[in-house]
Amino acid sequence: GSTLSFGGAAGSVVLRAYNDGDATHYPAEQLIGFDVIDLNTYFPTISTRLTEEFPVVKSADGVYPVYISASIAEPGFLNIVDVKAVVDGAEIEVIYSDGAYVALWEPGAAGIYEFELTSIGSNGNSSDVLTKTIEVTESGESMTVFAMDKVLVNFPSPGRTIEVDTVMPQFLGTYKSVTAYLDVTCPDIAGGCDDWDRKAYLEVQAPNGQWIEIIRYMTPYGVGCYHSADVTDFMDLMQGALKFRVFVDTWGTGGWDFTLRLEYEEGEPDMLYRTITKVWDKNAAPFGNPANLQPMETVEILVPENTQDAKLRLTTTGHGWGQNNTGNAAEFYYATHNIAVNGANTFEQYLYNVCNPNPDNCLNQQGTWYFERAGWCPGAIAPPFEFDLGAYTSEESFTLDYIFQTSYVDQCHVNNPNCVSGLTCSDCTDGFNPIYMIDGYVISYSNTFATTPSSVQESVLAADAFLVSPNPVNDLLTIQTRKESGYARFLLIDVSGKIIQSREVDAMATVSGRIDMYVGDLEAGTYFVRVLTDNGSRTYKIVKI
């Protein structure tokens, strides 16, 4: 027949199929090579944000969340089934919340605590035990910590996006505020400072791997400047061992050195905990596109338990202008947008920034720094808008809509059928259309630690965004993207809601848009595959046979 069975050890296999040919047929040959793996030889790994470099300063009673990452090779066949945390010989509860494992530790009196962390794979193998010796103190003091220190951003080398590993203070109820001091200076390279105003942002990586923007920035024309911003809302994310990154949209006309200092001010905070829910993260939302005048999706926000207050923190900057953009939009068009809560227009966002005098006192710039702009100024941090959502914290969930100014249409847009090049607009085929960079988060406040609802969905993806096959499935389930790229999370869930497998990918392109999950060891029945991306989520029903 056509079946070959292999009973040997793990290793490489080469199969040669051939026909010597005869008077009627040409000779033919094909080689097929593949690896045979032994799943018993794979061991999980484990890491944590908890660091020995800073004590945990406990100024209040409560849970100090210890964030843990665990993974195992061959994720199409193996997955993490358990993570254990032991403190001074006693096991503490570990939960899975919003893409990360969290050990719920309630620090006791001041002293030294011994941590042992272990992850267990579905093949029964355990990781090496990760040990941490953690000091707990009961009093803290104000301090300043460097998150970045003269980090060069330059195209093409070292690049437009730079990641930095750093270690931040650890605390519970110790600091009432965190102020970021951003120094943007001219580097010692050919070209020095970039001559142009460039879009830029600084982000911190959340425990689930997502990047959270803490500062939107526009570089000055050819000079260095100094800035500050209140980043207290993000203080819970900025603890322990983590990553920061900076991006500048520079293209080889100079670069920048970035220094980011975080000043932690000692004092009792208004609330012990802050939960960050990403709402919108759009780098190029089209404005005035006649074919899609309202491109922003409706977002459902699930309210964490015990939420006592909440707000929407929203940063919007307009970009693009010229003869082919009606009204010089979006950079020089002062639009008024609406934020709707539960379908009703509730807040207004008027995008207009006075740039002369410069709001951050960034002096001696070149270029047209003095013109007003939509949500930003050259050489300044773009100020976020804040909208009070406290009235909705008693609900299980609410929806948010970002509604672009309904009266604006870009008459020069390529999608406008009435646009005539040289008559109504200079060039109707020009693709430099008005866009917005939009970044929004719901900040929920509480004095009780609450896990982030793992089912928060930014919008419902189209049914054909992913192909989940075969269905019914026997052994190997393939999830293939048709439309999505970037960050994605995949959850295999049984009918009781238990997460059986979890996969995360920071860029779908790195796996050619495909994820495999081995389900051969599952009992026959109904299961669900939940896909979460930066653009939304969708749940697919599958049948295991």
Coordinates of C-alpha atoms in Angstrom, one line a residue:
G1 CA 0.0 0.0 0.0
S2 CA 1.0 3.6 0.5
T3 CA 1.6 3.6 4.3
L4 CA 5.0 3.5 5.9
S5 CA 5.4 3.1 9.7
F6 CA 8.4 4.3 11.6
G7 CA 9.3 2.8 15.0
G8 CA 12.7 4.3 15.6
A9 CA 14.1 7.0 17.8
A10 CA 13.7 10.8 17.4
G11 CA 15.8 12.3 14.6
S12 CA 15.7 13.2 10.9
V13 CA 14.0 11.0 8.4
V14 CA 14.5 11.1 4.6
L15 CA 12.2 9.2 2.4
R16 CA 13.2 8.5 -1.2
A17 CA 10.5 7.5 -3.7
Y18 CA 11.7 6.6 -7.2
N19 CA 10.9 4.9 -10.4
D20 CA 13.7 3.8 -12.7
G21 CA 11.6 4.3 -15.8
D22 CA 11.2 2.2 -18.8
A23 CA 10.6 2.5 -22.5
T24 CA 7.2 4.2 -21.8
H25 CA 7.9 6.3 -18.8
Y26 CA 10.7 8.7 -17.8
P27 CA 12.5 7.9 -14.5
A28 CA 11.2 9.9 -11.5
E29 CA 12.5 10.5 -8.0
Q30 CA 11.4 12.6 -5.0
L31 CA 13.0 13.1 -1.6
I32 CA 10.9 14.0 1.4
G33 CA 12.6 15.0 4.7
F34 CA 11.2 15.6 8.1
D35 CA 12.0 15.4 11.8
V36 CA 10.6 13.0 14.3
I37 CA 10.4 14.6 17.7
D38 CA 10.0 13.0 21.1
L39 CA 7.6 15.2 23.1
N40 CA 8.9 13.7 26.3
T41 CA 12.2 15.5 25.8
Y42 CA 10.7 19.0 26.0
F43 CA 10.5 20.9 29.2
P44 CA 8.6 24.1 30.0
T45 CA 10.3 27.4 30.9
I46 CA 9.2 30.0 33.4
S47 CA 10.0 33.7 34.1
T48 CA 8.6 36.4 36.3
R49 CA 8.5 40.2 36.6
L50 CA 9.2 39.8 40.3
T51 CA 12.8 41.0 40.8
E52 CA 15.4 40.9 43.6
E53 CA 16.8 44.3 42.6
F54 CA 14.0 46.2 44.5
P55 CA 12.2 45.3 47.7
V56 CA 8.4 45.0 47.7
V57 CA 7.4 48.1 49.7
K58 CA 4.2 47.3 51.4
S59 CA 2.4 50.4 52.7
A60 CA -1.1 48.9 52.7
D61 CA -2.7 45.4 53.1
G62 CA -3.8 43.7 50.0
V63 CA -2.7 41.5 47.1
Y64 CA 0.6 42.1 45.4
P65 CA 0.2 40.4 41.9
V66 CA 3.3 38.4 40.9
Y67 CA 3.1 38.1 37.1
I68 CA 4.5 34.9 35.6
S69 CA 5.2 33.8 32.0
A70 CA 5.4 30.1 31.1
S71 CA 5.8 28.4 27.8
I72 CA 6.9 25.2 26.2
A73 CA 8.3 24.3 22.8
E74 CA 6.2 22.6 20.1
P75 CA 3.1 24.5 21.1
G76 CA 1.1 22.8 18.4
F77 CA 1.4 19.6 20.5
L78 CA 2.2 20.8 24.0
N79 CA 0.9 23.4 26.3
I80 CA 1.2 24.7 29.9
V81 CA -1.3 22.9 32.2
D82 CA -0.3 24.4 35.5
V83 CA 1.8 27.0 37.2
K84 CA 2.7 26.7 40.9
A85 CA 4.0 29.4 43.3
V86 CA 5.3 28.6 46.7
V87 CA 6.3 31.2 49.3
D88 CA 8.2 30.0 52.3
G89 CA 7.0 26.5 51.7
A90 CA 3.3 27.4 51.4
E91 CA 1.6 27.3 48.0
I92 CA -0.4 30.4 47.0
E93 CA -3.1 30.7 44.4
V94 CA -2.2 31.2 40.7
I95 CA -4.8 32.4 38.2
Y96 CA -4.7 33.0 34.5
S97 CA -5.9 36.5 33.6
D98 CA -5.8 38.4 30.3
G99 CA -2.9 36.4 28.9
A100 CA -0.7 36.1 31.9
Y101 CA -0.4 33.9 35.0
V102 CA -0.8 35.8 38.3
A103 CA 0.2 34.6 41.7
L104 CA -2.0 36.3 44.3
W105 CA 0.5 37.1 47.1
E106 CA -0.5 38.9 50.2
P107 CA 2.8 40.0 51.7
G108 CA 3.1 39.7 55.5
A109 CA 5.3 41.6 57.9
A110 CA 8.6 43.1 56.8
G111 CA 11.2 40.5 56.2
I112 CA 12.7 38.1 53.7
Y113 CA 10.5 35.7 51.6
E114 CA 11.6 32.8 49.5
F115 CA 9.7 32.2 46.2
E116 CA 9.7 29.0 44.2
L117 CA 8.0 29.1 40.8
T118 CA 7.3 26.1 38.6
S119 CA 5.5 25.5 35.3
I120 CA 4.2 22.1 34.2
G121 CA 3.7 21.0 30.6
S122 CA 0.9 18.7 29.2
N123 CA 3.6 16.0 28.7
G124 CA 4.0 15.9 32.5
N125 CA 7.4 17.6 32.5
S126 CA 8.2 20.5 34.9
S127 CA 10.4 23.5 34.4
D128 CA 13.4 24.1 36.5
V129 CA 12.4 25.7 39.8
L130 CA 12.8 29.5 39.6
T131 CA 13.7 30.9 43.0
K132 CA 13.6 34.5 44.1
T133 CA 14.6 35.9 47.5
I134 CA 12.3 38.9 48.0
E135 CA 12.7 41.5 50.7
V136 CA 9.5 43.2 52.0
T137 CA 9.7 46.6 53.7
E138 CA 7.0 48.6 55.2
S139 CA 8.2 52.1 54.4
G140 CA 9.3 53.7 51.2
E141 CA 10.7 57.0 50.0
S142 CA 10.4 59.1 46.8
M143 CA 12.8 58.0 44.1
T144 CA 13.8 58.5 40.5
V145 CA 14.5 55.5 38.2
F146 CA 15.8 55.5 34.7
A147 CA 13.7 53.6 32.2
M148 CA 15.9 54.7 29.3
D149 CA 19.2 56.4 29.3
K150 CA 20.3 58.1 26.0
V151 CA 18.7 55.5 23.8
L152 CA 19.6 56.3 20.2
V153 CA 16.8 56.2 17.6
N154 CA 18.1 56.5 14.1
F155 CA 17.3 55.1 10.6
P156 CA 18.6 52.7 9.4
S157 CA 20.8 51.9 12.4
P158 CA 20.0 51.0 15.1
G159 CA 16.5 51.5 13.9
R160 CA 13.2 53.4 14.3
T161 CA 11.9 51.1 17.1
I162 CA 14.1 50.4 20.1
E163 CA 13.3 48.1 23.0
V164 CA 14.9 48.4 26.4
D165 CA 15.0 45.9 29.3
T166 CA 14.8 47.6 32.7
V167 CA 13.8 47.1 36.3
M168 CA 11.4 49.3 38.2
P169 CA 10.4 49.7 41.9
Q170 CA 7.9 47.2 43.4
F171 CA 5.2 48.5 45.8
L172 CA 1.7 48.2 47.2
G173 CA 0.1 51.5 48.2
T174 CA 3.4 53.4 48.5
Y175 CA 3.3 56.0 45.8
K176 CA 0.7 58.6 45.1
S177 CA 2.0 59.7 41.7
V178 CA 4.5 58.9 39.0
T179 CA 5.9 61.6 36.8
A180 CA 7.8 60.9 33.6
Y181 CA 10.6 63.2 32.6
L182 CA 11.5 62.9 28.9
D183 CA 14.8 64.3 27.6
V184 CA 15.0 64.3 23.8
T185 CA 18.5 65.4 22.8
C186 CA 20.7 65.6 19.6
P187 CA 22.8 62.4 19.2
D188 CA 26.5 62.3 18.3
I189 CA 25.9 61.0 14.8
A190 CA 26.1 62.4 11.3
G191 CA 23.1 64.7 10.8
G192 CA 22.6 65.2 14.6
C193 CA 19.0 65.9 15.4
D194 CA 16.4 65.1 12.8
D195 CA 15.3 68.3 10.9
W196 CA 11.6 67.3 10.8
D197 CA 8.7 66.9 13.2
R198 CA 8.2 63.2 13.5
K199 CA 5.5 61.1 15.1
A200 CA 6.8 59.2 18.1
Y201 CA 5.6 57.3 21.1
L202 CA 6.9 55.6 24.2
E203 CA 5.3 52.3 25.5
V204 CA 5.6 49.8 28.3
Q205 CA 4.9 46.1 27.8
A206 CA 2.0 44.7 29.8
P207 CA 2.3 41.3 31.5
N208 CA 0.2 39.8 28.6
G209 CA 2.8 41.0 26.0
Q210 CA 0.7 43.9 24.7
W211 CA 2.3 47.3 24.4
I212 CA 0.7 50.2 26.2
E213 CA 1.4 53.8 25.1
I214 CA 2.3 56.0 28.0
I215 CA 3.5 59.0 26.0
R216 CA 2.6 60.3 22.5
Y217 CA 5.3 62.7 21.3
M218 CA 6.1 64.8 18.3
T219 CA 9.8 65.6 17.8
P220 CA 11.0 69.2 17.4
Y221 CA 12.6 70.7 14.3
G222 CA 16.3 70.1 14.7
V223 CA 16.8 70.8 18.4
G224 CA 16.7 68.9 21.6
C225 CA 14.0 69.6 24.3
Y226 CA 12.9 68.5 27.8
H227 CA 9.4 67.4 28.8
S228 CA 7.3 65.9 31.6
A229 CA 4.0 64.0 31.9
D230 CA 1.9 62.5 34.6
V231 CA 1.9 58.7 34.0
T232 CA 0.4 57.7 37.4
D233 CA -2.4 55.7 35.6
F234 CA 0.3 53.3 34.4
M235 CA 2.2 52.8 37.7
D236 CA 0.9 49.3 38.2
L237 CA 2.4 48.2 34.9
M238 CA 5.7 49.8 35.6
Q239 CA 6.9 47.4 38.4
G240 CA 9.6 44.8 38.4
A241 CA 11.5 43.5 35.4
L242 CA 9.9 44.7 32.2
K243 CA 10.4 46.3 28.8
F244 CA 10.0 49.8 27.5
R245 CA 10.2 50.8 23.8
V246 CA 10.4 54.0 21.8
F247 CA 9.4 54.6 18.2
V248 CA 10.1 57.6 16.0
D249 CA 9.0 57.8 12.4
T250 CA 12.4 59.0 11.2
W251 CA 13.9 58.2 7.8
G252 CA 17.6 59.0 7.8
T253 CA 17.6 62.8 8.1
G254 CA 19.1 62.6 11.6
G255 CA 18.1 60.9 14.9
W256 CA 17.4 61.4 18.6
D257 CA 18.7 60.3 22.0
F258 CA 15.9 59.5 24.4
T259 CA 16.2 59.5 28.2
L260 CA 13.2 58.6 30.3
R261 CA 13.2 59.1 34.0
L262 CA 10.3 58.1 36.2
E263 CA 9.9 60.0 39.5
Y264 CA 7.9 58.0 42.1
E265 CA 6.4 60.3 44.8
E266 CA 5.8 58.7 48.1
G267 CA 2.4 59.1 49.6
E268 CA -1.0 57.4 49.9
P269 CA -2.6 56.8 46.4
D270 CA -6.2 57.6 45.8
M271 CA -6.8 53.9 44.9
L272 CA -4.6 50.9 45.4
Y273 CA -5.1 49.3 42.0
R274 CA -5.5 50.4 38.4
T275 CA -6.7 48.1 35.7
I276 CA -5.8 49.1 32.1
T277 CA -8.2 48.0 29.3
K278 CA -7.1 48.8 25.7
V279 CA -9.9 50.4 23.7
W280 CA -8.5 51.7 20.5
D281 CA -5.0 51.5 19.0
K282 CA -5.0 52.9 15.5
N283 CA -1.9 54.2 13.8
A284 CA -3.7 55.3 10.6
A285 CA -7.5 55.7 11.0
P286 CA -8.8 57.3 7.8
F287 CA -10.7 60.6 8.2
G288 CA -13.2 61.7 5.7
N289 CA -13.0 58.6 3.4
P290 CA -16.3 58.8 1.5
A291 CA -16.4 55.0 1.4
N292 CA -16.0 54.7 5.2
L293 CA -16.7 57.9 7.1
Q294 CA -16.9 56.1 10.5
P295 CA -14.0 53.6 10.5
M296 CA -13.8 53.1 14.3
E297 CA -15.3 49.9 15.7
T298 CA -17.7 49.7 18.6
V299 CA -15.9 48.4 21.7
E300 CA -17.5 46.5 24.6
I301 CA -15.8 47.2 27.9
L302 CA -16.3 44.6 30.7
V303 CA -16.1 46.3 34.1
P304 CA -13.7 44.5 36.5
E305 CA -15.3 43.4 39.8
N306 CA -15.2 46.0 42.6
T307 CA -14.4 48.9 40.3
Q308 CA -15.0 52.1 42.2
D309 CA -14.2 54.7 39.5
A310 CA -13.1 54.8 35.9
K311 CA -12.1 57.1 33.1
L312 CA -11.3 57.0 29.4
R313 CA -7.8 58.3 28.6
L314 CA -7.7 59.2 24.9
T315 CA -4.9 60.5 22.7
T316 CA -5.6 61.6 19.2
T317 CA -3.3 63.4 16.7
G318 CA -4.2 64.4 13.2
H319 CA -1.8 63.9 10.3
G320 CA -1.8 64.7 6.5
W321 CA -2.4 68.0 4.8
G322 CA -2.1 69.8 1.5
Q323 CA -4.0 70.6 -1.7
N324 CA -5.3 67.1 -2.0
N325 CA -6.8 67.0 1.5
T326 CA -9.9 69.0 2.0
G327 CA -9.5 71.7 4.7
N328 CA -5.8 70.8 5.2
A329 CA -7.0 67.8 7.2
A330 CA -6.1 66.2 9.4
E331 CA -3.1 68.1 10.7
F332 CA -4.5 71.6 10.3
Y333 CA -8.2 70.9 10.5
Y334 CA -9.8 71.5 13.9
A335 CA -12.4 68.8 14.1
T336 CA -14.9 68.0 16.9
H337 CA -15.4 64.3 17.4
N338 CA -17.8 62.5 19.8
I339 CA -17.4 59.6 22.1
A340 CA -20.6 57.7 22.6
V341 CA -21.3 55.6 25.7
N342 CA -23.9 52.8 25.2
G343 CA -24.9 54.4 21.8
A344 CA -25.5 57.9 23.1
N345 CA -23.1 60.8 22.3
T346 CA -21.7 61.6 25.8
F347 CA -18.3 63.5 25.3
E348 CA -16.8 65.9 22.8
Q349 CA -13.2 65.9 21.7
Y350 CA -12.1 69.2 20.1
L351 CA -8.7 68.8 18.4
Y352 CA -7.0 72.1 18.5
N353 CA -3.6 72.8 20.0
V354 CA -1.9 76.3 20.3
C355 CA 1.8 75.8 19.4
N356 CA 3.1 79.3 19.9
P357 CA 4.2 79.6 22.6
N358 CA 5.3 75.9 22.6
P359 CA 3.3 74.1 25.3
D360 CA 6.5 72.3 26.5
N361 CA 8.7 75.4 26.2
C362 CA 10.7 73.8 23.4
L363 CA 12.6 76.8 22.0
N364 CA 14.8 77.6 19.0
Q365 CA 13.1 75.2 16.6
Q366 CA 13.3 75.5 12.9
G367 CA 10.4 75.0 10.5
T368 CA 6.8 75.8 11.0
W369 CA 6.6 74.8 14.6
Y370 CA 4.4 77.8 15.5
F371 CA 1.3 76.8 13.5
E372 CA -1.7 75.3 15.5
R373 CA -2.3 71.7 14.9
A374 CA -4.9 68.9 15.6
G375 CA -4.0 67.4 18.9
W376 CA -0.2 68.1 18.9
C377 CA 2.7 70.5 18.5
P378 CA 6.2 69.9 17.2
G379 CA 8.5 69.4 20.2
A380 CA 5.8 68.6 22.7
I381 CA 4.0 65.7 24.3
A382 CA 0.5 65.3 22.9
P383 CA -1.9 65.9 25.8
P384 CA -4.3 63.1 26.4
F385 CA -8.0 63.8 26.8
E386 CA -9.7 62.4 29.9
F387 CA -13.4 61.6 30.2
D388 CA -15.1 60.5 33.4
L389 CA -16.7 57.0 33.2
G390 CA -17.5 56.7 36.9
A391 CA -21.3 56.6 36.2
Y392 CA -20.9 53.3 34.4
T393 CA -18.9 51.3 36.9
S394 CA -21.9 49.7 38.4
E395 CA -22.7 48.0 35.1
E396 CA -21.3 44.7 34.0
S397 CA -20.3 46.2 30.7
F398 CA -20.8 49.3 28.5
T399 CA -20.0 50.1 24.9
L400 CA -17.8 52.9 23.5
D401 CA -17.9 54.5 20.0
Y402 CA -15.5 57.0 18.5
I403 CA -17.5 59.1 16.1
F404 CA -15.6 61.3 13.7
Q405 CA -17.0 64.7 12.9
T406 CA -20.0 63.8 10.8
S407 CA -19.9 66.9 8.6
Y408 CA -16.4 66.3 7.2
V409 CA -15.7 64.5 3.9
D410 CA -12.4 64.6 2.1
Q411 CA -13.6 65.6 -1.4
C412 CA -10.1 64.9 -2.8
H413 CA -10.1 61.3 -1.6
V414 CA -9.5 58.6 -4.1
N415 CA -12.8 57.0 -3.1
N416 CA -14.8 60.2 -4.1
P417 CA -16.3 59.4 -7.5
N418 CA -16.9 63.1 -8.1
C419 CA -13.3 64.1 -7.7
V420 CA -11.8 65.4 -11.0
S421 CA -8.0 65.9 -11.1
G422 CA -7.0 69.4 -12.0
L423 CA -10.5 70.7 -11.6
T424 CA -12.0 69.9 -8.2
C425 CA -8.6 68.8 -6.7
S426 CA -5.0 68.8 -7.8
D427 CA -4.6 65.1 -8.0
C428 CA -7.5 62.7 -7.1
T429 CA -5.2 59.7 -7.2
D430 CA -2.9 61.0 -4.5
G431 CA -2.9 58.6 -1.5
F432 CA -1.7 61.0 1.1
N433 CA -5.1 61.3 2.8
P434 CA -5.9 62.6 6.3
I435 CA -5.5 60.1 9.1
Y436 CA -5.6 60.1 12.9
M437 CA -3.4 58.2 15.3
I438 CA -5.8 57.2 18.1
D439 CA -4.9 55.5 21.3
G440 CA -7.4 54.9 24.1
Y441 CA -7.6 53.1 27.4
V442 CA -10.2 52.7 30.1
I443 CA -8.5 53.1 33.5
S444 CA -10.5 51.3 36.2
Y445 CA -9.7 52.1 39.9
S446 CA -10.3 49.9 42.9
N447 CA -9.0 49.2 46.4
T448 CA -9.5 45.5 45.8
F449 CA -7.3 43.6 43.3
A450 CA -9.4 42.5 40.4
T451 CA -8.4 40.4 37.4
T452 CA -8.9 41.9 33.9
P453 CA -11.9 40.2 32.3
S454 CA -10.3 37.9 29.7
S455 CA -13.2 38.2 27.4
V456 CA -13.0 41.9 26.7
Q457 CA -13.5 42.3 23.0
E458 CA -12.6 45.3 21.0
S459 CA -15.0 44.4 18.2
V460 CA -16.3 41.2 16.6
L461 CA -14.1 40.0 13.8
A462 CA -15.6 39.0 10.5
A463 CA -16.3 35.2 10.3
D464 CA -13.8 34.8 7.5
A465 CA -11.0 36.7 9.4
F466 CA -9.7 33.2 10.4
L467 CA -10.2 29.8 8.9
V468 CA -10.4 27.1 11.7
S469 CA -10.0 23.6 10.1
P470 CA -10.6 20.8 9.8
N471 CA -13.9 20.8 11.6
P472 CA -14.7 18.2 12.8
V473 CA -11.1 17.6 13.9
N474 CA -9.3 14.5 15.0
D475 CA -5.7 15.4 15.8
L476 CA -4.3 18.7 14.5
L477 CA -6.4 21.9 14.4
T478 CA -5.1 24.7 12.1
I479 CA -6.0 28.3 12.6
Q480 CA -5.2 30.3 9.5
T481 CA -5.5 34.1 9.2
R482 CA -7.1 35.6 6.1
K483 CA -7.1 39.3 7.1
E484 CA -5.3 39.8 10.4
S485 CA -1.7 40.7 11.3
G486 CA 0.1 41.8 14.4
Y487 CA -0.6 40.7 18.0
A488 CA -3.0 37.7 18.3
R489 CA -4.0 35.4 21.2
F490 CA -5.6 32.0 20.7
L491 CA -7.6 30.2 23.4
L492 CA -8.9 26.6 23.2
I493 CA -11.8 26.4 25.6
D494 CA -14.1 23.5 26.7
V495 CA -17.8 23.8 27.2
S496 CA -17.3 24.6 30.9
G497 CA -15.2 27.6 30.0
K498 CA -11.8 26.1 31.1
I499 CA -8.9 27.2 29.0
I500 CA -7.1 24.1 27.7
Q501 CA -4.5 25.7 25.5
S502 CA -3.3 29.3 25.1
R503 CA -1.1 30.6 22.3
E504 CA 0.2 34.2 21.8
V505 CA 1.9 35.6 18.8
D506 CA 3.4 39.2 18.7
A507 CA 3.3 39.3 14.9
M508 CA 1.2 37.0 12.9
A509 CA 3.6 37.4 10.0
T510 CA 6.3 35.6 11.9
V511 CA 4.3 32.4 11.7
S512 CA 2.9 33.0 8.1
G513 CA -0.5 33.7 9.6
R514 CA -0.9 30.1 10.9
I515 CA -1.2 28.5 14.3
D516 CA -1.5 24.7 14.9
M517 CA -3.1 23.2 18.0
Y518 CA -2.8 19.5 18.8
V519 CA -6.1 18.2 20.1
G520 CA -5.6 14.4 19.6
D521 CA -5.5 13.8 23.4
L522 CA -8.9 15.5 24.0
E523 CA -12.1 13.7 24.6
A524 CA -14.7 13.8 21.8
G525 CA -17.1 16.6 22.1
T526 CA -17.7 20.3 21.5
Y527 CA -15.0 22.9 22.0
F528 CA -14.4 26.6 21.2
V529 CA -11.5 28.5 19.7
R530 CA -11.4 32.1 20.8
V531 CA -9.2 34.5 18.7
L532 CA -8.3 37.9 20.1
T533 CA -6.4 40.5 18.1
D534 CA -5.7 44.2 18.3
N535 CA -8.7 44.6 15.9
G536 CA -11.2 42.5 17.8
S537 CA -12.1 38.9 18.6
R538 CA -14.2 36.0 17.5
T539 CA -15.2 32.6 18.9
Y540 CA -15.3 29.6 16.6
K541 CA -17.1 26.3 17.5
I542 CA -15.4 23.1 16.7
V543 CA -16.2 19.4 17.2
K544 CA -13.6 16.9 18.3
I545 CA -14.1 13.4 17.0

